[in-house]
Short mmCIF file of C-alpha atoms in Angstrom, two decimals:
data_model
loop_
_atom_site.label_atom_id
_atom_site.label_comp_id
_atom_site.label_asym_id
_atom_site.label_seq_id
_atom_site.Cartn_x
_atom_site.Cartn_y
_atom_site.Cartn_z
CA MET A 17 -3.09 -21.55 12.40
CA ASP A 18 -0.36 -19.24 14.04
CA LEU A 19 -1.39 -16.14 16.06
CA VAL A 20 0.24 -12.84 15.17
CA ASN A 21 -0.54 -9.39 16.57
CA LEU A 22 0.24 -6.51 14.55
CA TYR A 23 0.65 -2.91 16.02
CA ILE A 24 0.69 0.20 14.06
CA TYR A 25 1.39 3.80 14.88
CA THR A 26 1.94 6.79 12.44
CA THR A 27 2.46 10.60 13.07
CA VAL A 28 0.40 11.51 10.01
CA ARG A 29 -2.64 13.09 11.26
CA GLY A 30 -5.20 15.40 9.93
CA PRO A 31 -6.46 16.40 6.65
CA GLY A 32 -4.26 17.05 3.70
CA THR A 33 -0.99 15.58 2.68
CA ARG A 34 2.16 15.77 5.17
CA SER A 35 5.34 13.92 5.79
CA GLY A 36 5.76 11.94 9.22
CA SER A 37 7.10 8.75 10.68
CA TYR A 38 5.71 5.43 11.60
CA THR A 39 6.52 2.30 13.46
CA TRP A 40 4.97 -1.25 13.20
CA LEU A 41 5.58 -4.22 15.35
CA LEU A 42 4.66 -7.77 14.47
CA GLU A 43 4.30 -10.11 17.60
CA TYR A 44 4.26 -13.78 16.80
CA ASN A 45 3.33 -16.22 19.50
CA THR A 46 5.67 -19.02 19.45
CA LYS A 47 6.10 -22.09 21.73
CA LYS A 48 9.14 -20.21 23.47
CA GLY A 49 7.14 -16.94 24.00
CA PRO A 50 6.42 -13.95 21.96
CA ALA A 51 8.90 -13.15 19.05
CA THR A 52 8.65 -9.50 17.63
CA LEU A 53 9.81 -7.85 14.52
CA THR A 54 9.74 -3.98 14.35
CA LYS A 55 10.24 -1.68 11.73
CA SER A 56 10.22 2.28 11.84
CA GLY A 57 10.24 4.48 8.71
CA GLU A 58 9.31 7.80 7.04
CA LEU A 59 6.60 8.60 4.74
CA GLU A 60 6.64 11.65 2.37
CA ASN A 61 3.42 13.55 1.36
CA ALA A 62 0.81 11.15 2.36
CA THR A 63 -2.63 11.61 3.74
CA GLU A 64 -3.49 10.07 7.16
CA HIS A 65 -5.48 7.43 5.12
CA GLN A 66 -2.73 6.67 2.67
CA ALA A 67 -0.16 6.50 5.60
CA ASP A 68 -2.36 3.84 7.63
CA LEU A 69 -2.70 1.74 4.50
CA MET A 70 0.82 1.68 3.32
CA VAL A 71 1.91 0.92 6.83
CA LEU A 72 -0.59 -1.80 7.03
CA THR A 73 0.50 -3.45 3.82
CA GLU A 74 4.09 -3.12 4.53
CA ALA A 75 3.78 -5.09 7.74
CA LEU A 76 1.39 -7.52 6.32
CA GLU A 77 3.83 -8.38 3.60
CA ARG A 78 6.23 -9.65 6.11
CA ILE A 79 3.57 -12.37 7.23
CA ARG A 80 4.62 -15.41 4.85
CA ARG A 81 1.76 -17.97 5.58
CA PRO A 82 -1.84 -17.69 6.76
CA CYS A 83 -2.40 -16.65 10.20
CA GLU A 84 -4.79 -15.33 12.67
CA ILE A 85 -3.89 -11.65 12.95
CA GLN A 86 -5.14 -9.11 15.51
CA ILE A 87 -4.29 -5.65 14.15
CA TYR A 88 -4.12 -2.81 16.71
CA PHE A 89 -4.15 0.73 15.40
CA ASP A 90 -6.28 4.08 15.72
CA SER A 91 -7.66 4.45 12.21
CA ASP A 92 -11.48 4.06 12.19
CA TYR A 93 -11.27 4.59 8.36
CA LEU A 94 -8.92 1.45 7.95
CA LYS A 95 -11.22 -0.68 9.94
CA SER A 96 -14.59 0.44 8.22
CA GLY A 97 -12.81 0.09 4.76
CA ALA A 98 -11.64 -3.42 5.42
CA GLN A 99 -14.58 -4.71 7.11
CA LYS A 100 -17.47 -3.00 5.56
CA TRP A 101 -16.53 -1.08 2.13
CA ILE A 102 -13.87 -3.21 0.38
CA ARG A 103 -16.21 -5.91 -0.56
CA LYS A 104 -18.70 -3.46 -2.21
CA TRP A 105 -15.78 -1.53 -3.81
CA LYS A 106 -14.67 -4.67 -5.37
CA ALA A 107 -18.02 -5.98 -6.65
CA GLU A 108 -18.73 -2.43 -8.08
CA GLY A 109 -15.32 -2.08 -9.88
CA TRP A 110 -13.62 0.05 -7.24
CA VAL A 111 -16.43 2.61 -7.30
CA THR A 112 -17.92 4.19 -4.13
CA ALA A 113 -21.78 4.09 -3.46
CA ARG A 114 -21.77 7.76 -4.92
CA GLY A 115 -20.15 6.53 -8.23
CA LYS A 116 -16.79 8.12 -7.74
CA PRO A 117 -13.59 6.13 -7.82
CA VAL A 118 -12.21 4.79 -4.45
CA ALA A 119 -9.60 6.99 -3.09
CA ASN A 120 -6.47 5.20 -2.54
CA ARG A 121 -7.54 2.24 -4.87
CA GLU A 122 -4.15 0.84 -5.34
CA GLU A 123 -3.45 0.72 -1.49
CA TRP A 124 -6.67 -0.86 -1.03
CA GLU A 125 -6.24 -3.48 -3.58
CA LYS A 126 -2.98 -4.50 -2.16
CA ALA A 127 -4.44 -4.59 1.55
CA SER A 128 -7.20 -6.58 0.18
CA GLU A 129 -5.05 -9.22 -1.20
CA LEU A 130 -3.06 -9.22 1.92
CA LEU A 131 -5.77 -9.34 4.36
CA GLU A 132 -7.67 -12.09 2.41
CA ARG A 133 -4.99 -14.70 3.15
CA ASN A 134 -5.60 -14.42 6.86
CA LEU A 135 -8.21 -14.59 9.75
CA VAL A 136 -8.21 -11.01 10.79
CA VAL A 137 -9.55 -9.11 13.84
CA PHE A 138 -9.24 -5.36 14.04
CA ARG A 139 -8.59 -3.72 17.50
CA THR A 140 -9.21 -0.09 16.83
CA LYS A 141 -8.26 2.28 19.58
CA GLU A 142 -7.75 -0.50 22.15
CA SER A 143 -4.89 -0.61 24.83
CA HIS A 144 -2.19 -3.05 24.31
CA PRO A 145 1.26 -3.61 25.78
CA TYR A 146 3.20 -1.92 23.14
CA ARG A 147 0.85 1.11 22.89
CA GLU A 148 3.10 3.87 24.78
CA TRP A 149 6.46 2.28 23.49
CA LEU A 150 5.06 2.65 19.85
CA ARG A 151 3.86 6.23 20.41
CA LYS A 152 7.06 7.32 21.98
CA GLU A 153 9.45 5.65 19.52
CA THR A 154 7.60 6.94 16.55
CA GLU A 155 7.22 10.46 17.75
CA ARG A 156 10.94 10.51 18.91
CA LYS A 157 11.67 9.39 15.13
CA GLU A 158 9.44 12.19 14.05
CA ARG A 159 11.41 14.78 16.17
CA GLN A 160 14.70 13.65 14.54
CA ARG A 161 13.25 13.69 11.13
CA CYS A 162 11.87 17.27 11.74
CA LEU A 163 15.36 18.33 13.18
CA ARG A 164 17.02 16.76 10.13
CA ASP A 165 14.82 18.53 7.62
CA SER A 166 14.78 21.89 9.43
CA GLY A 167 18.70 21.65 9.20
CA ASN A 168 18.61 20.90 5.59
CA LEU A 169 16.24 23.92 4.94
CA THR A 170 18.74 26.27 6.85
CA ARG A 171 21.53 24.79 4.71
CA GLN A 172 19.63 25.33 1.40
CA ARG A 173 18.75 29.09 2.39
CA ARG A 174 22.51 29.92 2.62
#
């Protein structure tokens, strides 16, 4: 089984919905050394949890065959959901322990399907070789997005 490391960073933080930027990096360990695939993008009107789930599923969709995957990210929600809650939610028809519908159900269903194909280890808030680069790259993209959006607002007001 191939070993893959997945590194995720988003600028969507805190309560409520907002727009932000993200970067993920897949690192495949090959006989010739590591090979990487990176993607950056923007998220519109997403909560922090939605952003984490959407970026996770987008990256996992790039993995075509079952692998051993180590996922590095900062979201305790994502880790707890994937390791503890998801089996219960599925067994209970996607209802929480309080009897309410699971938030972000569609994203969780998609993530569940993709995670089940692989042997996954979650590395929450752990240091890794790409940590600073991911943060700086994503925050640079976020500054560009904000400048572009503020320029669009200025033009619209005229």
